[in-house]
One Martini backbone bead per residue (centre of mass of N, CA, C, O) as a GRO file, in nm:
protein
  329
    1PRO     BB    1   9.038  10.599   9.296
    2ARG     BB    2   9.271  10.746   9.355
    3SER     BB    3   9.535  10.962   9.063
    4HIS     BB    4   9.573  11.257   9.236
    5VAL     BB    5   9.910  11.274   9.393
    6VAL     BB    6  10.016  11.410   9.651
    7PHE     BB    7  10.351  11.388   9.827
    8LEU     BB    8  10.547  11.482  10.130
    9LYS     BB    9  10.895  11.384  10.196
   10THR     BB   10  11.050  11.348  10.429
   11HIS     BB   11  11.285  11.344  10.688
   12LYS     BB   12  11.352  11.009  10.826
   13THR     BB   13  10.982  10.909  10.800
   14GLY     BB   14  10.912  10.700  10.582
   15GLY     BB   15  10.883  10.781  10.287
   16SER     BB   16  11.057  10.562  10.054
   17SER     BB   17  10.857  10.360  10.105
   18VAL     BB   18  10.606  10.505  10.012
   19VAL     BB   19  10.706  10.567   9.752
   20ASN     BB   20  10.739  10.224   9.679
   21LEU     BB   21  10.422  10.219   9.634
   22LEU     BB   22  10.366  10.473   9.440
   23SER     BB   23  10.605  10.355   9.222
   24ARG     BB   24  10.373  10.047   9.199
   25TYR     BB   25  10.130  10.206   9.140
   26GLY     BB   26  10.187  10.371   8.876
   27GLU     BB   27  10.324  10.145   8.718
   28SER     BB   28  10.062   9.997   8.683
   29ARG     BB   29   9.867  10.200   8.561
   30GLN     BB   30  10.060  10.441   8.381
   31LEU     BB   31  10.070  10.675   8.500
   32ARG     BB   32  10.215  11.050   8.619
   33PHE     BB   33  10.487  11.163   8.674
   34ALA     BB   34  10.618  11.349   8.848
   35LEU     BB   35  10.988  11.417   8.845
   36PRO     BB   36  11.315  11.468   8.867
   37HIS     BB   37  11.651  11.560   8.671
   38ARG     BB   38  11.788  11.405   8.934
   39TYR     BB   39  11.598  11.296   9.267
   40GLN     BB   40  11.567  11.670   9.380
   41PHE     BB   41  11.366  11.972   9.329
   42GLY     BB   42  11.600  12.198   9.456
   43TYR     BB   43  11.723  12.073   9.681
   44PRO     BB   44  11.630  12.388   9.940
   45ALA     BB   45  11.491  12.506   9.700
   46PRO     BB   46  11.197  12.492   9.653
   47PHE     BB   47  11.007  12.471   9.475
   48ARG     BB   48  10.875  12.421   9.121
   49ALA     BB   49  10.831  12.346   8.822
   50GLU     BB   50  11.070  12.313   8.634
   51ARG     BB   51  11.145  12.092   8.793
   52VAL     BB   52  11.026  11.921   8.606
   53ARG     BB   53  10.993  11.700   8.384
   54GLY     BB   54  10.848  11.780   8.180
   55PHE     BB   55  10.699  12.100   8.169
   56ARG     BB   56  10.482  12.285   8.099
   57PRO     BB   57  10.267  12.582   8.056
   58GLY     BB   58   9.935  12.501   8.038
   59GLY     BB   59  10.004  12.184   8.051
   60ARG     BB   60   9.991  11.918   8.108
   61LYS     BB   61   9.947  11.699   8.387
   62PHE     BB   62  10.000  11.540   8.686
   63ASP     BB   63   9.998  11.311   8.868
   64LEU     BB   64  10.253  11.218   9.021
   65LEU     BB   65  10.424  11.357   9.359
   66CYS     BB   66  10.698  11.187   9.570
   67HIS     BB   67  10.947  11.353   9.585
   68HIS     BB   68  11.171  11.562   9.715
   69MET     BB   69  11.096  11.895   9.875
   70ARG     BB   70  11.016  12.157   9.912
   71PHE     BB   71  10.768  12.335   9.956
   72SER     BB   72  10.487  12.460   9.751
   73LEU     BB   73  10.191  12.526   9.666
   74PRO     BB   74  10.177  12.721   9.394
   75GLU     BB   75  10.381  12.533   9.212
   76VAL     BB   76  10.231  12.266   9.284
   77GLN     BB   77   9.950  12.360   9.150
   78ARG     BB   78  10.074  12.348   8.881
   79VAL     BB   79  10.122  12.017   8.801
   80MET     BB   80   9.854  11.971   8.934
   81PRO     BB   81   9.526  11.897   9.005
   82ASN     BB   82   9.281  12.005   9.197
   83ASP     BB   83   9.204  11.735   9.306
   84SER     BB   84   9.426  11.629   9.483
   85PHE     BB   85   9.609  11.408   9.695
   86TYR     BB   86   9.730  11.536  10.014
   87PHE     BB   87  10.010  11.437  10.180
   88SER     BB   88  10.216  11.275  10.482
   89ILE     BB   89  10.513  11.204  10.749
   90VAL     BB   90  10.585  11.253  11.090
   91ARG     BB   91  10.828  11.246  11.336
   92ASP     BB   92  10.933  11.275  11.669
   93PRO     BB   93  11.204  11.433  11.691
   94GLY     BB   94  11.372  11.307  11.911
   95THR     BB   95  11.418  11.010  11.675
   96LEU     BB   96  11.523  11.189  11.455
   97GLY     BB   97  11.742  11.368  11.522
   98GLU     BB   98  11.940  11.103  11.567
   99SER     BB   99  11.929  11.036  11.308
  100ALA     BB  100  12.019  11.311  11.130
  101PHE     BB  101  12.335  11.247  11.286
  102SER     BB  102  12.416  11.004  11.103
  103TYR     BB  103  12.351  11.089  10.847
  104PHE     BB  104  12.395  11.420  10.798
  105ARG     BB  105  12.721  11.462  10.911
  106ALA     BB  106  12.848  11.533  10.631
  107ALA     BB  107  12.604  11.806  10.600
  108ALA     BB  108  12.625  11.913  10.867
  109PRO     BB  109  12.786  12.112  11.029
  110ALA     BB  110  12.628  12.097  11.337
  111PHE     BB  111  12.746  11.798  11.299
  112ARG     BB  112  13.063  11.800  11.231
  113ALA     BB  113  13.106  11.983  11.457
  114SER     BB  114  13.054  11.726  11.642
  115PRO     BB  115  13.073  11.501  11.841
  116SER     BB  116  12.827  11.416  11.932
  117LEU     BB  117  12.516  11.423  12.073
  118ASP     BB  118  12.575  11.529  12.328
  119ALA     BB  119  12.738  11.773  12.263
  120PHE     BB  120  12.557  11.833  12.122
  121LEU     BB  121  12.316  11.916  12.324
  122ALA     BB  122  12.457  12.083  12.543
  123SER     BB  123  12.508  12.296  12.265
  124PRO     BB  124  12.372  12.394  11.996
  125SER     BB  125  12.496  12.705  11.949
  126ARG     BB  126  12.819  12.633  11.918
  127PHE     BB  127  12.739  12.428  11.634
  128PHE     BB  128  12.567  12.634  11.501
  129ARG     BB  129  12.451  12.858  11.178
  130PRO     BB  130  12.227  13.006  11.041
  131GLY     BB  131  12.203  12.963  10.707
  132LEU     BB  132  12.463  12.707  10.671
  133ARG     BB  133  12.454  12.530  10.437
  134GLY     BB  134  12.285  12.169  10.582
  135ASN     BB  135  12.164  12.314  10.901
  136HIS     BB  136  11.844  12.229  10.778
  137TYR     BB  137  11.963  11.910  10.944
  138ALA     BB  138  11.956  12.098  11.264
  139ARG     BB  139  11.658  12.145  11.274
  140ASN     BB  140  11.311  12.177  11.204
  141LEU     BB  141  11.306  11.980  10.901
  142GLN     BB  142  11.009  11.972  10.871
  143TRP     BB  143  10.925  12.289  10.912
  144PHE     BB  144  11.149  12.286  10.628
  145ASP     BB  145  10.958  12.074  10.411
  146PHE     BB  146  10.679  12.260  10.473
  147GLY     BB  147  10.728  12.563  10.401
  148LEU     BB  148  10.757  12.696  10.733
  149PRO     BB  149  10.879  13.009  10.862
  150ASP     BB  150  11.206  13.092  10.965
  151PRO     BB  151  11.079  13.264  11.186
  152VAL     BB  152  10.755  13.316  11.366
  153GLU     BB  153  10.606  13.294  11.638
  154GLN     BB  154  10.418  13.164  11.864
  155ARG     BB  155  10.142  13.228  11.860
  156LYS     BB  156  10.107  13.132  11.513
  157ILE     BB  157  10.097  12.907  11.516
  158PRO     BB  158   9.847  12.699  11.497
  159GLU     BB  159   9.735  12.879  11.250
  160ILE     BB  160   9.933  12.739  11.041
  161LEU     BB  161   9.854  12.429  11.169
  162ALA     BB  162   9.615  12.475  11.038
  163GLY     BB  163   9.616  12.526  10.765
  164LEU     BB  164   9.756  12.276  10.657
  165GLU     BB  165   9.569  12.103  10.741
  166ARG     BB  166   9.411  12.198  10.461
  167VAL     BB  167   9.602  12.047  10.277
  168PHE     BB  168   9.633  11.768  10.466
  169PRO     BB  169   9.475  11.580  10.572
  170LEU     BB  170   9.687  11.337  10.575
  171VAL     BB  171   9.907  11.251  10.820
  172LEU     BB  172  10.139  11.013  10.915
  173LEU     BB  173  10.311  10.828  11.178
  174ALA     BB  174  10.602  10.663  11.196
  175GLU     BB  175  10.468  10.500  11.461
  176ARG     BB  176  10.232  10.427  11.249
  177PHE     BB  177  10.243  10.262  10.976
  178ASP     BB  178  10.026  10.087  10.961
  179GLU     BB  179   9.790  10.259  11.026
  180SER     BB  180   9.857  10.400  10.861
  181LEU     BB  181   9.851  10.259  10.582
  182VAL     BB  182   9.510  10.226  10.622
  183LEU     BB  183   9.454  10.516  10.653
  184LEU     BB  184   9.519  10.583  10.314
  185ARG     BB  185   9.393  10.315  10.145
  186GLU     BB  186   9.097  10.462  10.230
  187ARG     BB  187   9.137  10.764  10.099
  188LEU     BB  188   9.197  10.581   9.784
  189CYS     BB  189   9.063  10.345   9.733
  190TRP     BB  190   9.232  10.134   9.769
  191PRO     BB  191   9.380   9.817   9.739
  192LYS     BB  192   9.523   9.665   9.933
  193GLU     BB  193   9.768   9.540   9.808
  194SER     BB  194   9.854   9.849   9.733
  195VAL     BB  195  10.028   9.858  10.094
  196ASP     BB  196  10.183   9.704  10.039
  197LEU     BB  197  10.591   9.648  10.228
  198PHE     BB  198  10.897   9.719  10.234
  199PRO     BB  199  11.134   9.873  10.475
  200HIS     BB  200  11.315  10.143  10.372
  201ASN     BB  201  11.635  10.270  10.482
  202SER     BB  202  11.712  10.171  10.752
  203ARG     BB  203  11.887  10.082  11.019
  204GLY     BB  204  11.841   9.874  11.160
  205ARG     BB  205  11.855   9.892  11.433
  206ALA     BB  206  11.757  10.131  11.666
  207ARG     BB  207  11.847  10.367  11.824
  208GLU     BB  208  11.876  10.433  12.160
  209VAL     BB  209  11.714  10.716  12.385
  210SER     BB  210  11.686  10.905  12.609
  211PRO     BB  211  11.535  11.121  12.819
  212ASP     BB  212  11.696  11.335  12.751
  213GLN     BB  213  11.764  11.362  12.475
  214MET     BB  214  11.417  11.361  12.364
  215ARG     BB  215  11.395  11.651  12.576
  216ARG     BB  216  11.632  11.724  12.444
  217LEU     BB  217  11.511  11.751  12.060
  218ARG     BB  218  11.216  11.889  12.185
  219ALA     BB  219  11.365  12.144  12.181
  220TRP     BB  220  11.569  12.247  11.957
  221ASN     BB  221  11.272  12.128  11.807
  222SER     BB  222  10.995  12.324  11.798
  223LEU     BB  223  10.871  12.286  11.607
  224ASP     BB  224  10.812  12.015  11.513
  225TRP     BB  225  10.728  11.952  11.741
  226ALA     BB  226  10.441  12.135  11.721
  227LEU     BB  227  10.391  11.980  11.419
  228TYR     BB  228  10.358  11.664  11.578
  229SER     BB  229  10.113  11.733  11.797
  230HIS     BB  230   9.936  11.823  11.602
  231PHE     BB  231   9.931  11.518  11.374
  232ASN     BB  232   9.843  11.335  11.603
  233ARG     BB  233   9.596  11.438  11.680
  234SER     BB  234   9.464  11.362  11.392
  235PHE     BB  235   9.510  11.097  11.367
  236TRP     BB  236   9.337  11.051  11.659
  237ARG     BB  237   9.071  11.138  11.511
  238HIS     BB  238   9.078  10.904  11.223
  239ALA     BB  239   9.106  10.643  11.349
  240ARG     BB  240   8.816  10.660  11.529
  241GLU     BB  241   8.662  10.734  11.282
  242PHE     BB  242   8.714  10.391  11.145
  243GLY     BB  243   8.817  10.258  11.377
  244MET     BB  244   8.981  10.067  11.594
  245ALA     BB  245   8.970   9.772  11.544
  246ARG     BB  246   8.983   9.796  11.269
  247LEU     BB  247   9.239   9.907  11.292
  248GLU     BB  248   9.437   9.677  11.409
  249ARG     BB  249   9.338   9.478  11.196
  250GLU     BB  250   9.471   9.578  10.934
  251ALA     BB  251   9.727   9.627  11.054
  252ALA     BB  252   9.781   9.302  11.112
  253GLU     BB  253   9.730   9.205  10.798
  254LEU     BB  254   9.957   9.368  10.666
  255ARG     BB  255  10.182   9.225  10.794
  256ARG     BB  256  10.152   8.915  10.779
  257ARG     BB  257  10.186   8.984  10.431
  258ARG     BB  258  10.487   9.057  10.505
  259GLU     BB  259  10.543   8.742  10.588
  260VAL     BB  260  10.531   8.677  10.305
  261LEU     BB  261  10.665   8.782  10.108
  262ALA     BB  262  10.944   8.794  10.288
  263GLY     BB  263  10.950   8.463  10.244
  264LYS     BB  264  10.923   8.452   9.902
  265CYS     BB  265  11.183   8.699   9.825
  266LEU     BB  266  11.374   8.712  10.039
  267ARG     BB  267  11.644   8.721  10.168
  268GLY     BB  268  11.638   8.605  10.511
  269GLY     BB  269  11.360   8.801  10.552
  270GLY     BB  270  11.520   9.039  10.485
  271PRO     BB  271  11.715   9.293  10.595
  272VAL     BB  272  12.046   9.385  10.457
  273PRO     BB  273  12.387   9.410  10.370
  274ALA     BB  274  12.479   9.570  10.067
  275GLN     BB  275  12.737   9.376  10.054
  276ASN     BB  276  12.472   9.171  10.049
  277ILE     BB  277  12.445   9.245   9.748
  278PRO     BB  278  12.375   9.130   9.402
  279ASP     BB  279  12.218   9.347   9.287
  280GLY     BB  280  12.264   9.693   9.232
  281ASN     BB  281  11.992   9.816   9.171
  282LEU     BB  282  11.936   9.666   9.496
  283ARG     BB  283  12.094   9.906   9.632
  284PRO     BB  284  12.120  10.126   9.887
  285PHE     BB  285  12.225  10.427   9.938
  286GLN     BB  286  12.541  10.578  10.072
  287PRO     BB  287  12.579  10.770  10.328
  288PRO     BB  288  12.846  11.033  10.377
  289GLY     BB  289  12.952  10.948  10.693
  290GLY     BB  290  12.689  10.726  10.805
  291GLY     BB  291  12.520  10.550  10.851
  292LYS     BB  292  12.391  10.190  10.792
  293ILE     BB  293  12.224  10.081  10.487
  294LEU     BB  294  11.960   9.913  10.424
  295GLY     BB  295  11.840   9.568  10.215
  296PHE     BB  296  11.752   9.390   9.936
  297ALA     BB  297  11.817   9.008   9.833
  298LEU     BB  298  11.631   8.804   9.699
  299LYS     BB  299  11.608   8.512   9.566
  300GLU     BB  300  11.636   8.211   9.417
  301GLY     BB  301  11.422   8.069   9.153
  302LEU     BB  302  11.200   8.285   9.040
  303GLY     BB  303  10.980   8.379   8.906
  304GLU     BB  304  10.853   8.639   8.692
  305GLU     BB  305  10.682   8.729   8.840
  306GLU     BB  306  10.788   8.754   9.130
  307ARG     BB  307  10.987   8.935   9.035
  308GLU     BB  308  10.864   9.154   8.984
  309LEU     BB  309  10.772   9.227   9.219
  310CYS     BB  310  10.970   9.180   9.426
  311GLY     BB  311  11.196   9.415   9.298
  312ARG     BB  312  10.984   9.641   9.335
  313MET     BB  313  11.001   9.581   9.666
  314ALA     BB  314  11.303   9.625   9.663
  315MET     BB  315  11.365   9.921   9.473
  316PRO     BB  316  11.501  10.135   9.571
  317GLU     BB  317  11.470  10.529   9.522
  318LEU     BB  318  11.651  10.571   9.241
  319PRO     BB  319  11.650  10.371   9.037
  320TYR     BB  320  11.310  10.394   9.022
  321LYS     BB  321  11.361  10.671   8.849
  322ASP     BB  322  11.491  10.564   8.647
  323LEU     BB  323  11.256  10.356   8.533
  324LEU     BB  324  11.050  10.620   8.499
  325GLU     BB  325  11.145  10.744   8.308
  326ARG     BB  326  11.256  10.598   8.089
  327LYS     BB  327  10.956  10.513   8.050
  328GLN     BB  328  10.820  10.806   7.999
  329PHE     BB  329  11.080  10.911   7.788
   0.00000   0.00000   0.00000
């Protein structure tokens, strides 16, 4: 099993669920986490080793790095061992753009100034000013999170993406989340139950994106579309190497285990609005002015062992990070 892992958590792609499984795996095996002093590593500034709590130049390196950052390979290498496995997750900008518009409405001036997503997409340049603080959320957000250059010459994009794939040998797809977890588990040589999780940070029913909105969002986020298309192809190449029938079988098995766990652990058997969660530690962060984020309420009467397992699976990212920090420091 690999115990040196770097996960680049990109925004609005399902990354919080992945951080939960990495937190549980690392905690259960007493691995050392590279943790930010607060909740992100100085984001949106590029990652710096000095942002990691307990980092000392030339000192002992960490086992797991998985909280929000803007990626910088040389700086990550100062913190993580040379044999670390790097992976990330991407999502079609046609649906990510709508999610970002809802979630980052208060944080991005371009979104705040626009009365609606349709108004924004009709004329993005009317609202968008590059370089304005918070506007990185409004265009090519995944490209930004990967720390890639912008602006960039069109002809250089394939070469940049090929270089990125050498750093990240596996990039998951948000749209194929369960299949992604199966491929990840195999790459890490972790046991099957290590990728059991509840989907965190969801808004309940996703809003429908019309074909016209999808087309406009992909065009506006053209660097993200190039990034996503590249890693979509590499994902299916990995899937074919793994074996498509086996992949479908293991993904179905993962979903069955998740249903059983949800039935055992969760009140209502799934996500609920934050106000319906009595335990304050399990209430997810609500973005100012954004869509309402769902969380999980535990069933009453769980045994001590079940309560710990279920509680960790249901715990949102920020309280879990605080818990890891208390244990480690």
